[in-house]
Coordinates of C-alpha atoms in Angstrom, one line a residue:
X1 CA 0.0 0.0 0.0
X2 CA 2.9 2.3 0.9
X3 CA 4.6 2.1 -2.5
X4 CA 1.0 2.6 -4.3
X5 CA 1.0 5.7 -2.2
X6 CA 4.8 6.3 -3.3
X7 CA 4.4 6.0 -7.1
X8 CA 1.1 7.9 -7.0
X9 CA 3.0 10.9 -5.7
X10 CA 6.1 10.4 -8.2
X11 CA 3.0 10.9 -11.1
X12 CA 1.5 13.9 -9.6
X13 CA 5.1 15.6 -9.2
X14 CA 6.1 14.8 -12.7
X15 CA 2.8 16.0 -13.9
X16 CA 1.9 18.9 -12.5
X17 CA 4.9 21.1 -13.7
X18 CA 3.7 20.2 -16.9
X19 CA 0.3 21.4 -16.3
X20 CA 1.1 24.4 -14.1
X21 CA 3.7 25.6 -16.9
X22 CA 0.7 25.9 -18.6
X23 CA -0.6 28.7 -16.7
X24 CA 1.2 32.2 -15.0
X25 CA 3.6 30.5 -12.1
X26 CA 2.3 33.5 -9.7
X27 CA -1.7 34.9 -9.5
X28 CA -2.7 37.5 -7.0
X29 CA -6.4 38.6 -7.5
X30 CA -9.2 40.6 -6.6
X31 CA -13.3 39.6 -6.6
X32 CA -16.3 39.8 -5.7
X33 CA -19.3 37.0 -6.1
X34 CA -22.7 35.4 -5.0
X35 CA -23.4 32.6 -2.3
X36 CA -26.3 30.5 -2.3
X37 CA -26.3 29.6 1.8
X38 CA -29.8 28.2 3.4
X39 CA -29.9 27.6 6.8
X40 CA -30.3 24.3 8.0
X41 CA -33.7 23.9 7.4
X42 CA -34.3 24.7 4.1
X43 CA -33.8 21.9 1.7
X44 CA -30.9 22.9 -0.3
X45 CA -32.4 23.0 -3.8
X46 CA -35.8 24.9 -2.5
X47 CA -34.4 27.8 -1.2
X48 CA -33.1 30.0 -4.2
X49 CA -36.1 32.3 -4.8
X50 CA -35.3 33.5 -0.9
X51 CA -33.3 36.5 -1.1
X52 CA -32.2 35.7 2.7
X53 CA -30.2 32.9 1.4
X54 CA -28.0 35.0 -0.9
X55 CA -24.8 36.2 0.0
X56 CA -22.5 38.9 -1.7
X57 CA -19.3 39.7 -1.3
X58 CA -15.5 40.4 -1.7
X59 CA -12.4 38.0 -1.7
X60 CA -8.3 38.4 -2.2
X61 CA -7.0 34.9 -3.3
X62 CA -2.8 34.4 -4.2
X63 CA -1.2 31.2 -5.8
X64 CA 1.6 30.0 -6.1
X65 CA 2.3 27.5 -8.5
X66 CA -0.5 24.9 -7.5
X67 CA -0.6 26.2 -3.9
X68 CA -3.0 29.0 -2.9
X69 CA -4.5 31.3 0.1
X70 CA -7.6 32.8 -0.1
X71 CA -9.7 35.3 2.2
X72 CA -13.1 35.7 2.1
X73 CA -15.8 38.3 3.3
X74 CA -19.9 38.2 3.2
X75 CA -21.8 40.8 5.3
X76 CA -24.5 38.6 6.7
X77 CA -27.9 39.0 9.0
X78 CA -26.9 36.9 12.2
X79 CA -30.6 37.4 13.3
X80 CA -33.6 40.0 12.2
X81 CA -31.7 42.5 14.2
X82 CA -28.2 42.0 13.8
X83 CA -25.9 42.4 10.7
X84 CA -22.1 40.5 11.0
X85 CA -19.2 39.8 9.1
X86 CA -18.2 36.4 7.8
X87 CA -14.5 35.9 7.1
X88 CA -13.5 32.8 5.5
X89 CA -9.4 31.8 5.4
X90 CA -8.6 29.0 3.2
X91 CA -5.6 27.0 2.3
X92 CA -6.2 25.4 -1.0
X93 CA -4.7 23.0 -4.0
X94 CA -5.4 24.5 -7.6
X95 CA -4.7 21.6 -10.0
X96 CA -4.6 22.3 -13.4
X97 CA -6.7 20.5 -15.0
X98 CA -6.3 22.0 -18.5
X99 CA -4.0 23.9 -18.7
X100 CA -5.0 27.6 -17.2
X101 CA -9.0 26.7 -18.7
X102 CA -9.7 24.5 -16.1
X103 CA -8.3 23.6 -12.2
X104 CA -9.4 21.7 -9.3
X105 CA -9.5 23.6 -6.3
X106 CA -9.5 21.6 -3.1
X107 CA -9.1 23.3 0.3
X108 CA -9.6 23.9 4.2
X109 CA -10.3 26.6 6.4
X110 CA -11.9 28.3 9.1
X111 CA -14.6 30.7 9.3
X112 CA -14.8 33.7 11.8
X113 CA -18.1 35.6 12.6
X114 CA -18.2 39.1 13.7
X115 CA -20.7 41.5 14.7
X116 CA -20.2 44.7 15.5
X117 CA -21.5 47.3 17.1
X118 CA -24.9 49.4 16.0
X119 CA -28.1 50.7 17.2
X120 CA -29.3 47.0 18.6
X121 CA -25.7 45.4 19.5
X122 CA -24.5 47.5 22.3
X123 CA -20.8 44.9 22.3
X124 CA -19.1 43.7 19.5
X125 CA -18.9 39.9 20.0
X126 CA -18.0 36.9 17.7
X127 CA -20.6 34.4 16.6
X128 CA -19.2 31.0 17.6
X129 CA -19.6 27.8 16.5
X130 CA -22.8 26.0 17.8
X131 CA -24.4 29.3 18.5
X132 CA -22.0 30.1 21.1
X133 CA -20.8 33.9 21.1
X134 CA -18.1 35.4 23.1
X135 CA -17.7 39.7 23.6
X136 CA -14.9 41.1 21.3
X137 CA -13.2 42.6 24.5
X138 CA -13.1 38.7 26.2
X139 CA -11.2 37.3 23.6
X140 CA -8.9 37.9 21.0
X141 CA -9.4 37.2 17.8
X142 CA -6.9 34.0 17.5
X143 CA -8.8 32.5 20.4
X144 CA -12.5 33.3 17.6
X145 CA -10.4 31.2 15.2
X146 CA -9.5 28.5 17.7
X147 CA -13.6 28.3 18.4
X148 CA -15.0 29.1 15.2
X149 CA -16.6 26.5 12.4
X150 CA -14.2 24.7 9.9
X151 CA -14.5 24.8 6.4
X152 CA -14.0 22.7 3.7
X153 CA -13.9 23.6 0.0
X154 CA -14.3 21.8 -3.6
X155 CA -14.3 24.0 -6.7
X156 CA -13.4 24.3 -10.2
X157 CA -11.8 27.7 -12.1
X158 CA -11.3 29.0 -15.2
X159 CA -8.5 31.4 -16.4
X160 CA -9.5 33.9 -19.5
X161 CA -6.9 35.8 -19.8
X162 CA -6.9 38.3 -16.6
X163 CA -10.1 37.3 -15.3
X164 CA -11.1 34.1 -13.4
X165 CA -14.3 32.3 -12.8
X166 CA -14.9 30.2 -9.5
X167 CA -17.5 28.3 -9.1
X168 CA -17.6 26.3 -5.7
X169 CA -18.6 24.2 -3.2
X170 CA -18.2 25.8 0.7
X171 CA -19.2 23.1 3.4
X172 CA -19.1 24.4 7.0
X173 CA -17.9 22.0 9.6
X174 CA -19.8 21.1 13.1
X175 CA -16.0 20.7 14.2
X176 CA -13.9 24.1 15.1
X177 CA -9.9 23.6 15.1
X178 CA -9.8 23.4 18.4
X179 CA -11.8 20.5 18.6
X180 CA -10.4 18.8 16.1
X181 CA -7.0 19.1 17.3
X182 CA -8.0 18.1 21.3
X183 CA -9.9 14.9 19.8
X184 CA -6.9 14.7 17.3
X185 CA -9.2 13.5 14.7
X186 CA -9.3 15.7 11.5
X187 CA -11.8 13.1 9.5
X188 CA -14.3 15.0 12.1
X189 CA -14.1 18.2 9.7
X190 CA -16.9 16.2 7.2
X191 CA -19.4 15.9 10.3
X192 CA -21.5 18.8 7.9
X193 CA -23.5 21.5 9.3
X194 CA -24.0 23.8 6.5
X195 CA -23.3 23.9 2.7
X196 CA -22.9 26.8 0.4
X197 CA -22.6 27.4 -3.3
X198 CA -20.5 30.0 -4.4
X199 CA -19.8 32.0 -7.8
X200 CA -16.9 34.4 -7.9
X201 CA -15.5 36.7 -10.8
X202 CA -11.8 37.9 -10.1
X203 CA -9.4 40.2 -12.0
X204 CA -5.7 39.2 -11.8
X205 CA -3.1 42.0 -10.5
X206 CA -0.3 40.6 -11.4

């Protein structure tokens, strides 16, 4: 089983210069895009004509060869009173699939939730996994990412020229780091609590 494993890594490394030589080595870009996100209620295919279930919002994404990071914001309504932020960090494959026409983008994150201050929030706080908050003054915001959902990510993208499309696959995690790395199990990360499809349109910067 070991030297399966062995020569099936030998092919990927041959391959994938190939494929990446294909593309520009380096990509840092700028987007913004829609996310289809009903809550856990709402049958995933019957929810589209809710305008509640839509997301919009902005991203920065870098790569490196087949390596990338990417950050993620949505402004989203935490209840009928309160407006947050969701920031999404995730580490990520881009496999070339086809050259710079089509990759496969595999990757894993964490998602922190903040709310601010306004006229109904009188502290900022973050919005924790399992409906668990904590005030912005108590913690700091490693400890939000220590506590906070993880996220798992399958996607496919297109290069055309200096614009990228993304279309993917965001699946939020009933698992946070830290209790993945206390139970030291990281197959817990598919335990599913939410899904999200998302649709992005980047311009490349260099």
């Amino acid at each position: 089983m070991r030297n399966k494993s062995l020569a099936v890594l030998v092919i990927l490394c041959l391959l994938l210069p190939v494929s990446v030589g294909a593309r520009s080595l380096l990509n840092v870009s700028l987007g913004f895009g829609a996310a289809y996100s009903p809550d856990e209620e709402t049958e995933f295919s019957l929810g589209m004509e809710d305008p509640n279930n839509w997301l919009f919002g902005g991203e920065v994404s870098a790569r490196l060869a087949f390596l990338q990071a990417q950050a993620m914001i949505f402004p989203i309504q935490c209840n009928e009173e309160e407006t947050g932020i969701l920031m999404i960090g995730m580490g990520s494959l881009s496999l070339p699939i086809l050259g710079p026409l089509l990759s496969l983008e595999l990757g894993a994150g964490v998602g922190v939730t903040y709310v601010p201050t306004n006229s109904t929030v009188s502290k900022s706080y973050y919005a924790l996994a399992q409906g668990a908050k904590a005030d912005a003054e108590d913690v700091t915001f490693g400890e939000a990412v220590w506590k906070s959902p993880v996220y798992l990510q399958a996607g496919l993208g297109t290069e055309v020229g200096p614009i990228t499309v993304k279309l993917r696959y965001l699946l939020e995690s009933k698992e946070t780091v830290g209790s993945i790395v206390a139970s030291d199990a990281w197959w817990g990360a598919f335990a599913i609590e939410k899904r999200t499809l998302s649709l992005a349109l980047a311009l490349k910067m260099f």
